mmCIF file of C-alpha atoms in Angstrom:
data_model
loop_
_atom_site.group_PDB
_atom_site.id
_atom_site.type_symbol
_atom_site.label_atom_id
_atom_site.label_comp_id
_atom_site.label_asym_id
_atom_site.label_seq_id
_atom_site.Cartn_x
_atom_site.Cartn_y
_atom_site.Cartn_z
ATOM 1 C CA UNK A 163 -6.324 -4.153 37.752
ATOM 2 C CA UNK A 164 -9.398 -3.936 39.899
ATOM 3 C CA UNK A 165 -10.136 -0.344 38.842
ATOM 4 C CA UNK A 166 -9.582 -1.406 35.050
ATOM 5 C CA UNK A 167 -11.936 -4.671 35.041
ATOM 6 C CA UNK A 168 -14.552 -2.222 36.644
ATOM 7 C CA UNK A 169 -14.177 0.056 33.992
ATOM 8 C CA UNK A 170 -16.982 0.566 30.905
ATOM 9 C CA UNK A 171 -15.120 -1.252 27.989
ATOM 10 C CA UNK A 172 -14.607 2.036 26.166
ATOM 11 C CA UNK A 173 -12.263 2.736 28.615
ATOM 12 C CA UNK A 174 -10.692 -0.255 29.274
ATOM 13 C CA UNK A 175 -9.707 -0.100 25.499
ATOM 14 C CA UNK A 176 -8.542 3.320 24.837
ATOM 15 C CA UNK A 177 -6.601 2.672 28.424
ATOM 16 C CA UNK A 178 -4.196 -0.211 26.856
ATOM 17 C CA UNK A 179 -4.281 1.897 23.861
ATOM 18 C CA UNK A 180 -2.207 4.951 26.001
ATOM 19 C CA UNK A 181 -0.393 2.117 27.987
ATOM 20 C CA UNK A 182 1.188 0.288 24.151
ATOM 21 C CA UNK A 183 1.940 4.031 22.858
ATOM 22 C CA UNK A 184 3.831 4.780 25.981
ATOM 23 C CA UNK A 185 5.898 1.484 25.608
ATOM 24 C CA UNK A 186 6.385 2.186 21.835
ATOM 25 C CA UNK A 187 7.724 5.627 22.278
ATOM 26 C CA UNK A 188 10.134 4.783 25.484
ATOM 27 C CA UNK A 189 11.714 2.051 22.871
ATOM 28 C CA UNK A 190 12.022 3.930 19.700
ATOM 29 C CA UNK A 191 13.598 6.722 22.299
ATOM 30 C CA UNK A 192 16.212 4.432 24.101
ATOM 31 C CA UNK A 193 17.348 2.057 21.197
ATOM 32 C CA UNK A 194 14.439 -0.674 21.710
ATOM 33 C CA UNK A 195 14.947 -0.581 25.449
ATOM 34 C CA UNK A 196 12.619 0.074 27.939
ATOM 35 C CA UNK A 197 12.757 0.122 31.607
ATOM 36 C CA UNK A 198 12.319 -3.724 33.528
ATOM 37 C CA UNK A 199 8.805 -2.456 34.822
ATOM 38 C CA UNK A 200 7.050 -2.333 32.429
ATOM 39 C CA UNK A 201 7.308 -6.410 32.618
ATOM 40 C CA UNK A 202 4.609 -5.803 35.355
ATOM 41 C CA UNK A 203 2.580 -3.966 33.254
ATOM 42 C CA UNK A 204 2.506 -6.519 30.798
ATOM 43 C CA UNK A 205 1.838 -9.746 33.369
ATOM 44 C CA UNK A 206 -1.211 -7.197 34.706
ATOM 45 C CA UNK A 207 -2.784 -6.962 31.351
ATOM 46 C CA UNK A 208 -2.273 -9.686 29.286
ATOM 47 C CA UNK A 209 -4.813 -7.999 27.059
ATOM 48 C CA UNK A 210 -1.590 -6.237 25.409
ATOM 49 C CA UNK A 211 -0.654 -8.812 23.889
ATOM 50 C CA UNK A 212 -3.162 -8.840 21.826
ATOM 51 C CA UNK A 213 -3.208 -5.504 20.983
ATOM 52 C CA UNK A 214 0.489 -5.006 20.150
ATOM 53 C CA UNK A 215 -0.497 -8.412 17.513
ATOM 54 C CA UNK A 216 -3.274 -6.373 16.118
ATOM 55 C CA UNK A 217 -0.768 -2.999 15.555
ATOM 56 C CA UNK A 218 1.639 -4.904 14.033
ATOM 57 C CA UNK A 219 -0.785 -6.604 11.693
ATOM 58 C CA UNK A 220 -1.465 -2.787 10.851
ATOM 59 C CA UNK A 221 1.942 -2.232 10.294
ATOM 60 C CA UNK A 222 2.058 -5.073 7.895
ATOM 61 C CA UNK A 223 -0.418 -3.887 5.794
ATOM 62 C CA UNK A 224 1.092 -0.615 5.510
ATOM 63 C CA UNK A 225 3.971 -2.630 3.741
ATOM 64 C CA UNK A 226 4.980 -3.802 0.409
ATOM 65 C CA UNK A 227 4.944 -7.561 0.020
ATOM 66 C CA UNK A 228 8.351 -8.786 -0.749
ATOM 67 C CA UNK A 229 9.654 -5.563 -0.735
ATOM 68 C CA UNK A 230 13.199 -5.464 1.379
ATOM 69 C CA UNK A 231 14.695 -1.785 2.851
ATOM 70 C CA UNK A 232 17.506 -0.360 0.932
ATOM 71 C CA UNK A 233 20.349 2.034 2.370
ATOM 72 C CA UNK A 234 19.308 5.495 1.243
ATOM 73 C CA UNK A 235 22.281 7.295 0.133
ATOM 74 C CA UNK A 236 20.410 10.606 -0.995
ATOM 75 C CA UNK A 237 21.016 14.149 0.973
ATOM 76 C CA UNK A 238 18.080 15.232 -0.996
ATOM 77 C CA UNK A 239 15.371 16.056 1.438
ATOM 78 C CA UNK A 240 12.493 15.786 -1.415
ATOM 79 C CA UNK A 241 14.256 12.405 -2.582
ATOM 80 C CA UNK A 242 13.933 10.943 0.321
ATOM 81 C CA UNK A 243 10.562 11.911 1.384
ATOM 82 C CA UNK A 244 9.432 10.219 -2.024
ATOM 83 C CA UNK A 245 11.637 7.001 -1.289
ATOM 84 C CA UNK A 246 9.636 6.976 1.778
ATOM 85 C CA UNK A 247 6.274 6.954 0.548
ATOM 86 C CA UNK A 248 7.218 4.241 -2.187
ATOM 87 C CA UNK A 249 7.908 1.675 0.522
ATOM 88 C CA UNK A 250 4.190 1.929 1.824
ATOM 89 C CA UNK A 251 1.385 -0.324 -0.009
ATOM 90 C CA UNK A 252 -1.193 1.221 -2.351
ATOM 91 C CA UNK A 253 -3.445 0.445 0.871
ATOM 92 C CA UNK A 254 -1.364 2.668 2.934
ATOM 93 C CA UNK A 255 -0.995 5.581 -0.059
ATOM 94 C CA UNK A 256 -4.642 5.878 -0.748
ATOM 95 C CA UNK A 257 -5.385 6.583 3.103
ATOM 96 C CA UNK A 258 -2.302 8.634 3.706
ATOM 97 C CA UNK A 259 -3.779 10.483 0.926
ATOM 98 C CA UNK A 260 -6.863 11.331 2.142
ATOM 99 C CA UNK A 261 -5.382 11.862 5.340
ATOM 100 C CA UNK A 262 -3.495 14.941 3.676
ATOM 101 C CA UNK A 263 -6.566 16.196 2.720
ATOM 102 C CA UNK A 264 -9.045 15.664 5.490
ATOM 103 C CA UNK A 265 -6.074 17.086 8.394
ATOM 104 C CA UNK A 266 -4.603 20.569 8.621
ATOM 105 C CA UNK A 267 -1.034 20.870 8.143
ATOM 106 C CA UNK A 268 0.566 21.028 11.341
ATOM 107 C CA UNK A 269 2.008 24.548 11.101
ATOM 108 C CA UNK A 270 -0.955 26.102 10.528
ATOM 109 C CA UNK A 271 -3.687 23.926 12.791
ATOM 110 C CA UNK A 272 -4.773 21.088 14.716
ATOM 111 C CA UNK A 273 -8.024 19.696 14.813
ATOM 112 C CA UNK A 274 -10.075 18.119 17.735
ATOM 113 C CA UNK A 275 -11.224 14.604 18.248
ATOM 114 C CA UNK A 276 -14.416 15.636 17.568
ATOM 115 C CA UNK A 277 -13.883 17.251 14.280
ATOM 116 C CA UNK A 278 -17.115 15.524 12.399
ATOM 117 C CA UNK A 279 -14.421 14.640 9.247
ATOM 118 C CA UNK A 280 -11.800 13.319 11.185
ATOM 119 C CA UNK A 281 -14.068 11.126 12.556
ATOM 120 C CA UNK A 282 -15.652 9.978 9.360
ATOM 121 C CA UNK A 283 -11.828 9.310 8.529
ATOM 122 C CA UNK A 284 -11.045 7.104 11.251
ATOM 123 C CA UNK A 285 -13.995 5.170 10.954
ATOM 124 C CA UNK A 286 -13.940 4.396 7.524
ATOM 125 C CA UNK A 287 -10.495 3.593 7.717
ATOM 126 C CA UNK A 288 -10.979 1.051 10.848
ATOM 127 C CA UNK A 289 -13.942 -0.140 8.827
ATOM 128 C CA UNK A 290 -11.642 -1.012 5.885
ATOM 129 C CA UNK A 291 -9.339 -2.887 8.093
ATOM 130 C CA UNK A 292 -11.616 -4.979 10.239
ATOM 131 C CA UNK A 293 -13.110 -5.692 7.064
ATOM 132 C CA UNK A 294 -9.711 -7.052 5.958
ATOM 133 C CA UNK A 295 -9.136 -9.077 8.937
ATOM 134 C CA UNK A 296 -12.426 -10.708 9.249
ATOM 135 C CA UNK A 297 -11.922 -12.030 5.345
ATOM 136 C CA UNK A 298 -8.496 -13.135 5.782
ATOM 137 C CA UNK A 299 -7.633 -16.326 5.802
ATOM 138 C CA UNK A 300 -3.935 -16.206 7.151
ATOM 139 C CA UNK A 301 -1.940 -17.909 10.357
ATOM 140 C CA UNK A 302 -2.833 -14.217 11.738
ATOM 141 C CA UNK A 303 -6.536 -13.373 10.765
ATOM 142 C CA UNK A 304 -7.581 -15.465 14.099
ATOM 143 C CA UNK A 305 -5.257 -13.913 16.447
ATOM 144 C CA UNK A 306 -6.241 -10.464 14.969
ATOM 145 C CA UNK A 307 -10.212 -11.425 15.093
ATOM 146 C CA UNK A 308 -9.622 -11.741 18.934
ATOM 147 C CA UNK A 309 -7.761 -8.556 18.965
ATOM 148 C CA UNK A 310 -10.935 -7.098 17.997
ATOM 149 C CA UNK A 311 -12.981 -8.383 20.346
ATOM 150 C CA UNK A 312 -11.226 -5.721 22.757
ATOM 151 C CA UNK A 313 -13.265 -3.224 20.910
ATOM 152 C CA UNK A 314 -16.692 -4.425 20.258
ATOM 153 C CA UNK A 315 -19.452 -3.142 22.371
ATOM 154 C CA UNK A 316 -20.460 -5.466 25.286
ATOM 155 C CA UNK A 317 -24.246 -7.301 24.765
ATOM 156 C CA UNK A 318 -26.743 -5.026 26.557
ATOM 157 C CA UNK A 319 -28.921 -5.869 29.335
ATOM 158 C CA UNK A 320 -32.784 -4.946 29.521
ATOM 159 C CA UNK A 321 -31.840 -2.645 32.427
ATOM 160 C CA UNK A 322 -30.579 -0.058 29.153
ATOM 161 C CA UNK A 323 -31.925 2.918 28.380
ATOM 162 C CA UNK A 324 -30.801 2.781 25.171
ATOM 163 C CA UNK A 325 -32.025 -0.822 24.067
ATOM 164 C CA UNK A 326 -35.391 0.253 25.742
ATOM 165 C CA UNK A 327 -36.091 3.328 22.821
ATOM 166 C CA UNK A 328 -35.455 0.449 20.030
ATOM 167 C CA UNK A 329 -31.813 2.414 19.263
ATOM 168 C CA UNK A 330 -29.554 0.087 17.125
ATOM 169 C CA UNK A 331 -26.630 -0.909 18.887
ATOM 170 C CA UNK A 332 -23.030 0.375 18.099
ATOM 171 C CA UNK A 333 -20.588 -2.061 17.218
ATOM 172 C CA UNK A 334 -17.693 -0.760 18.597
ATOM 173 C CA UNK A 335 -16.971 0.687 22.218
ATOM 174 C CA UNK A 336 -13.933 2.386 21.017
ATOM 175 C CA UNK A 337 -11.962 3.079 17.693
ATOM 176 C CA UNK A 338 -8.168 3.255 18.555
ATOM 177 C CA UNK A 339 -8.375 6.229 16.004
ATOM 178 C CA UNK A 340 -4.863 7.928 17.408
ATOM 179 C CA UNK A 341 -3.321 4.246 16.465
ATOM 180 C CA UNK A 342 -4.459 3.749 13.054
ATOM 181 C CA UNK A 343 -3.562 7.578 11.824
ATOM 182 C CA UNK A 344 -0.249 7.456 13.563
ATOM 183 C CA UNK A 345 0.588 4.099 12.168
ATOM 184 C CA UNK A 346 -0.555 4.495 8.798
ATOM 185 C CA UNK A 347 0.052 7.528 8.269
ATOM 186 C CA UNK A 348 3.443 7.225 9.547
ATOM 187 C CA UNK A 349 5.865 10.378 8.732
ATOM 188 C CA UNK A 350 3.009 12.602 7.598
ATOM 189 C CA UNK A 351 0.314 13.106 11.299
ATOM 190 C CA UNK A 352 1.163 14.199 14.137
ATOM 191 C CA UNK A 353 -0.810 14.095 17.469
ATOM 192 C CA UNK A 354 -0.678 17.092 20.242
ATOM 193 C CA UNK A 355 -2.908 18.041 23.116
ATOM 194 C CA UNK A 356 -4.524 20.608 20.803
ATOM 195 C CA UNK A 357 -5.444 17.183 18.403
ATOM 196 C CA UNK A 358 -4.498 15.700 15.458
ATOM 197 C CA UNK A 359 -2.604 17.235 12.294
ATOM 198 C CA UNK A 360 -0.659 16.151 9.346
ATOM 199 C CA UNK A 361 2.880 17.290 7.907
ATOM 200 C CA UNK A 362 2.161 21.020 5.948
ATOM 201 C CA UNK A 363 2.087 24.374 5.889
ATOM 202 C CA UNK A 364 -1.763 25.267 4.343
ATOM 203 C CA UNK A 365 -5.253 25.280 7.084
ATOM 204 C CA UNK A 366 -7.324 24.023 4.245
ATOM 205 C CA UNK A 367 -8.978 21.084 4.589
ATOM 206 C CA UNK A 368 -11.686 18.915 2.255
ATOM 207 C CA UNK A 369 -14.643 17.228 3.731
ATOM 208 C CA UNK A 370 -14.100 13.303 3.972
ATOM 209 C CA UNK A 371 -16.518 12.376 0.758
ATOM 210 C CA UNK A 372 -14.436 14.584 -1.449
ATOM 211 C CA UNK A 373 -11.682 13.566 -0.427
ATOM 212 C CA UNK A 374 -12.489 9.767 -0.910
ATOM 213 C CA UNK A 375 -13.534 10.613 -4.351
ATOM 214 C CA UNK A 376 -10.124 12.291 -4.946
ATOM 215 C CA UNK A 377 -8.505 9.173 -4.378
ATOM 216 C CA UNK A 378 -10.336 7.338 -6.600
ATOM 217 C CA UNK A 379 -9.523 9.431 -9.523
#
């Protein structure tokens, strides 16, 4: 805990970031079960909390209001790949959409962190959703307006280099980009040590602003 509050807050974030995946995908492995220590884990970072709140706002909004699951009887592959994407919200389609076209299929490529359009992705789509959450006005919005305070820059000091040069300060210290394309774009990316990909066969790929204007259309 030490070692974590020492930490520059880009780290500290993308560290409970790794430590909430880890948790997820023990439970969806084991039934919803996962092992008694990571109890301790949870009473050392209380910051969790908040974070697993702000996911599963993320979640919600991937959702159709009102909308309840339904046994799928179908052995049709196809048919039930397009049941699948009906249950998302037209939120959720429009980026999984553009996510198809900004990624590489996954059995052709991957793509790097640092790929310029995947990052123009993931910004504009954590953009859209802060946006969301700092308008609402529901029993969540102030729970989920904390949540983001895990990822806004600190206030800088006169002692930085950066503030000295007159550079405009970022607003965020991290993005939890590997989040918000696994969770909305649930099914269709995929996330490997080489980077980040989405379901397909084809390398080709369209720059971010054509692909936002696709969408549109």
């Amino acid at each position: 805990r030490n070692a974590y509050d020492s930490a520059p807050k880009r780290y500290r974030a993308h560290f409970l970031c790794l430590l909430v995946r880890a948790a997820t995908t023990e439970g969806e492995r084991s039934e919803g079960c996962v092992r008694q220590t990571w109890g301790g884990v949870w009473k050392a970072f209380p910051e969790l909390q908040l974070w697993q709140e702000l996911r599963q706002l993320i979640q919600k909004k991937c959702q159709v209001h009102g909308r309840q699951a339904k046994r799928d009887r179908s052995r049709s592959p196809h048919r039930k790949a397009e049941k699948a994407e009906a249950e998302f919200s037209t939120w959720a389609k429009r980026w999984r959409k553009m996510m198809r076209a900004v990624l590489p299929g996954g059995e052709a490529a991957a793509v790097p962190w640092s790929d310029p359009e995947v990052r123009k992705l993931c910004a504009a789509l954590w953009r859209d959703f802060v946006d969301l959450v700092e308008k609402a006005q529901t029993a969540d919005s102030e729970g989920a307006r904390r949540a983001l305070g895990l990822f806004r820059s600190e206030k800088r000091g006169a002692a930085d280099v950066a503030a000295q040069s007159g550079a405009a300060p970022a607003e965020w210290a991290f993005v939890p980009s590997a989040d918000l394309l696994l969770l909305v774009g649930e099914g269709i990316v995929g996330v490997s040590v080489e980077g980040v990909f989405a379901d397909g066969f084809s390398s080709k790929r369209l720059p971010f602003a054509t692909a936002i204007f696709q969408t549109m259309m």
